[in-house]
Amino acid sequence: MDIRNYILNYVASQPKLAPFVIQGLIQVIAKITKLGWFEVQKDQFVFREIIADVKKFLQGTVEHCIIGVIILSELTQEMNLVDYSRPSAKHRKIATSFRDTSLKDVLVLACSLLKEVFAKPLNLQDQCQQNLVMQVLKLVLNCLNFDFIGSSADESADDLCTVQIPTTWRT
């Protein structure tokens, strides 16, 4: 937990790092969060507070907002990624828990960010604004590409073209 928080604080304090450095640090944050998803401290699943932690990024500068969106996008992708060096039952348990507790919140947050971005006059000549739109769209795509029913453990099977939305999301 301490390492993840240290990296989050470092990325927050250094938003102008080279993109490949930020991407690498964010991948570490996502992997640590996935590995610690069921860890409990003081009767709380502390690693599941990542969304609340990332919301602080979204309230900052455009650079911070982009970093926050990338963190959520990478986390969503990581939670859906099967690690063949670990038991698949553990992966399914983590992925299902993430889907049930956090994925809808991430998607709703991404959609609200899209509404915010498109509510203002859009200047795609501005590289930061363009990058923000691209990252938010990537986040929405990662949310909708999530393996909701646990059927696509084989990444070579790209023939499934439907999105299986959980019943609890249909409101």
Short mmCIF file of C-alpha atoms in Angstrom, two decimals:
data_model
loop_
_atom_site.label_atom_id
_atom_site.label_comp_id
_atom_site.label_asym_id
_atom_site.label_seq_id
_atom_site.Cartn_x
_atom_site.Cartn_y
_atom_site.Cartn_z
CA MET A 1 0.00 0.00 0.00
CA ASP A 2 2.81 2.38 0.89
CA ILE A 3 4.57 1.82 -2.44
CA ARG A 4 1.38 2.46 -4.40
CA ASN A 5 0.67 5.65 -2.46
CA TYR A 6 4.26 6.80 -2.90
CA ILE A 7 4.04 6.31 -6.68
CA LEU A 8 0.64 8.07 -6.80
CA ASN A 9 2.06 11.04 -4.90
CA TYR A 10 5.17 11.09 -7.10
CA VAL A 11 3.12 11.10 -10.30
CA ALA A 12 0.86 13.83 -8.83
CA SER A 13 3.86 16.00 -7.98
CA GLN A 14 5.58 15.43 -11.35
CA PRO A 15 2.86 15.65 -14.05
CA LYS A 16 5.35 16.82 -16.69
CA LEU A 17 7.46 13.65 -16.63
CA ALA A 18 8.10 11.96 -19.96
CA PRO A 19 4.98 10.07 -21.11
CA PHE A 20 6.77 6.69 -21.08
CA VAL A 21 7.82 7.26 -17.45
CA ILE A 22 4.28 8.18 -16.40
CA GLN A 23 2.91 5.16 -18.29
CA GLY A 24 5.38 2.82 -16.58
CA LEU A 25 4.59 4.19 -13.13
CA ILE A 26 0.86 3.91 -13.80
CA GLN A 27 1.28 0.28 -14.87
CA VAL A 28 2.99 -0.41 -11.54
CA ILE A 29 0.11 1.30 -9.69
CA ALA A 30 -2.42 -0.85 -11.58
CA LYS A 31 -0.54 -4.10 -10.94
CA ILE A 32 -0.07 -3.35 -7.24
CA THR A 33 -3.75 -2.48 -6.94
CA LYS A 34 -4.77 -5.71 -8.64
CA LEU A 35 -2.48 -7.84 -6.48
CA GLY A 36 -3.73 -6.17 -3.30
CA TRP A 37 -7.42 -6.04 -4.27
CA PHE A 38 -8.51 -8.32 -1.41
CA GLU A 39 -6.06 -6.99 1.20
CA VAL A 40 -7.74 -5.72 4.36
CA GLN A 41 -6.38 -3.11 6.77
CA LYS A 42 -8.51 -1.88 9.66
CA ASP A 43 -11.57 -3.71 8.28
CA GLN A 44 -11.30 -1.97 4.90
CA PHE A 45 -10.28 -3.11 1.44
CA VAL A 46 -7.72 -0.33 1.14
CA PHE A 47 -6.69 -0.97 -2.46
CA ARG A 48 -10.26 -0.46 -3.62
CA GLU A 49 -10.04 3.22 -2.67
CA ILE A 50 -8.10 3.86 -5.88
CA ILE A 51 -11.07 5.57 -7.53
CA ALA A 52 -11.37 8.06 -4.67
CA ASP A 53 -7.62 8.64 -4.89
CA VAL A 54 -7.81 9.22 -8.65
CA LYS A 55 -10.72 11.67 -8.31
CA LYS A 56 -8.22 14.06 -6.71
CA PHE A 57 -6.27 14.01 -9.99
CA LEU A 58 -9.42 14.80 -11.95
CA GLN A 59 -9.94 18.02 -9.99
CA GLY A 60 -6.48 19.36 -10.81
CA THR A 61 -4.87 20.73 -13.94
CA VAL A 62 -5.50 19.26 -17.39
CA GLU A 63 -2.23 17.31 -17.05
CA HIS A 64 -3.38 15.87 -13.71
CA CYS A 65 -6.78 15.02 -15.19
CA ILE A 66 -5.12 13.16 -18.06
CA ILE A 67 -2.97 11.21 -15.60
CA GLY A 68 -6.06 10.32 -13.54
CA VAL A 69 -7.88 9.07 -16.62
CA ILE A 70 -4.84 7.03 -17.68
CA ILE A 71 -4.68 5.46 -14.20
CA LEU A 72 -8.32 4.39 -14.40
CA SER A 73 -7.87 3.14 -17.96
CA GLU A 74 -4.78 1.12 -17.10
CA LEU A 75 -6.44 -0.25 -13.96
CA THR A 76 -9.49 -1.36 -15.93
CA GLN A 77 -7.28 -3.01 -18.52
CA GLU A 78 -5.12 -4.68 -15.84
CA MET A 79 -8.14 -6.06 -14.00
CA ASN A 80 -9.31 -7.65 -17.24
CA LEU A 81 -5.88 -9.04 -18.15
CA VAL A 82 -5.33 -12.74 -17.43
CA ASP A 83 -1.94 -13.45 -15.86
CA TYR A 84 -1.17 -17.02 -16.87
CA SER A 85 1.49 -17.31 -14.16
CA ARG A 86 -1.26 -17.08 -11.52
CA PRO A 87 -4.30 -19.28 -10.97
CA SER A 88 -7.17 -18.31 -13.28
CA ALA A 89 -9.66 -18.69 -10.41
CA LYS A 90 -7.85 -15.90 -8.55
CA HIS A 91 -7.99 -13.70 -11.65
CA ARG A 92 -11.72 -14.34 -12.10
CA LYS A 93 -12.34 -13.56 -8.43
CA ILE A 94 -10.48 -10.24 -8.69
CA ALA A 95 -12.02 -9.34 -12.07
CA THR A 96 -15.53 -10.17 -10.87
CA SER A 97 -15.05 -8.17 -7.69
CA PHE A 98 -13.74 -5.18 -9.67
CA ARG A 99 -16.66 -5.46 -12.09
CA ASP A 100 -19.19 -5.62 -9.26
CA THR A 101 -17.72 -2.94 -7.00
CA SER A 102 -15.94 -0.42 -9.21
CA LEU A 103 -16.35 -0.78 -12.97
CA LYS A 104 -19.72 0.95 -13.19
CA ASP A 105 -18.37 3.87 -11.14
CA VAL A 106 -15.39 4.14 -13.50
CA LEU A 107 -17.66 4.12 -16.57
CA VAL A 108 -20.05 6.70 -15.09
CA LEU A 109 -17.07 8.88 -14.18
CA ALA A 110 -15.67 8.56 -17.71
CA CYS A 111 -19.03 9.47 -19.27
CA SER A 112 -19.37 12.50 -17.00
CA LEU A 113 -15.86 13.60 -18.00
CA LEU A 114 -16.86 13.29 -21.65
CA LYS A 115 -19.94 15.44 -21.01
CA GLU A 116 -17.77 18.03 -19.25
CA VAL A 117 -15.25 18.09 -22.09
CA PHE A 118 -17.92 18.43 -24.78
CA ALA A 119 -19.90 21.03 -22.82
CA LYS A 120 -17.04 23.49 -23.30
CA PRO A 121 -15.88 24.82 -26.66
CA LEU A 122 -13.55 22.12 -27.94
CA ASN A 123 -10.20 23.21 -29.32
CA LEU A 124 -8.53 20.16 -30.83
CA GLN A 125 -5.55 22.32 -31.79
CA ASP A 126 -4.74 22.31 -28.07
CA GLN A 127 -2.62 19.17 -27.59
CA CYS A 128 -3.62 18.78 -23.92
CA GLN A 129 -7.33 18.95 -24.71
CA GLN A 130 -6.95 16.52 -27.59
CA ASN A 131 -4.98 14.11 -25.38
CA LEU A 132 -7.65 14.34 -22.66
CA VAL A 133 -10.44 13.49 -25.11
CA MET A 134 -8.44 10.55 -26.49
CA GLN A 135 -7.66 9.19 -23.02
CA VAL A 136 -11.28 9.48 -21.85
CA LEU A 137 -12.48 7.69 -24.99
CA LYS A 138 -9.88 4.97 -24.38
CA LEU A 139 -11.15 4.63 -20.80
CA VAL A 140 -14.75 4.22 -21.99
CA LEU A 141 -13.58 1.64 -24.53
CA ASN A 142 -11.66 -0.29 -21.84
CA CYS A 143 -14.76 -0.31 -19.63
CA LEU A 144 -16.98 -1.61 -22.42
CA ASN A 145 -14.37 -4.18 -23.51
CA PHE A 146 -14.29 -5.66 -20.01
CA ASP A 147 -14.96 -9.41 -19.92
CA PHE A 148 -18.26 -9.16 -18.03
CA ILE A 149 -19.10 -12.86 -18.17
CA GLY A 150 -15.65 -14.40 -17.95
CA SER A 151 -15.85 -15.96 -21.39
CA SER A 152 -12.87 -14.52 -23.21
CA ALA A 153 -9.86 -15.87 -21.34
CA ASP A 154 -8.23 -16.42 -24.73
CA GLU A 155 -7.12 -13.04 -26.11
CA SER A 156 -6.87 -14.45 -29.64
CA ALA A 157 -10.66 -14.84 -29.71
CA ASP A 158 -11.71 -11.44 -31.05
CA ASP A 159 -14.91 -12.73 -32.59
CA LEU A 160 -17.14 -11.76 -29.64
CA CYS A 161 -18.67 -8.45 -30.76
CA THR A 162 -21.31 -7.95 -28.11
CA VAL A 163 -21.06 -6.15 -24.81
CA GLN A 164 -22.49 -8.12 -21.91
CA ILE A 165 -23.71 -5.38 -19.56
CA PRO A 166 -24.45 -6.60 -16.01
CA THR A 167 -28.14 -6.64 -15.09
CA THR A 168 -27.51 -4.38 -12.10
CA TRP A 169 -26.36 -1.62 -14.46
CA ARG A 170 -29.69 -1.49 -16.30
CA THR A 171 -31.42 1.41 -14.60
#
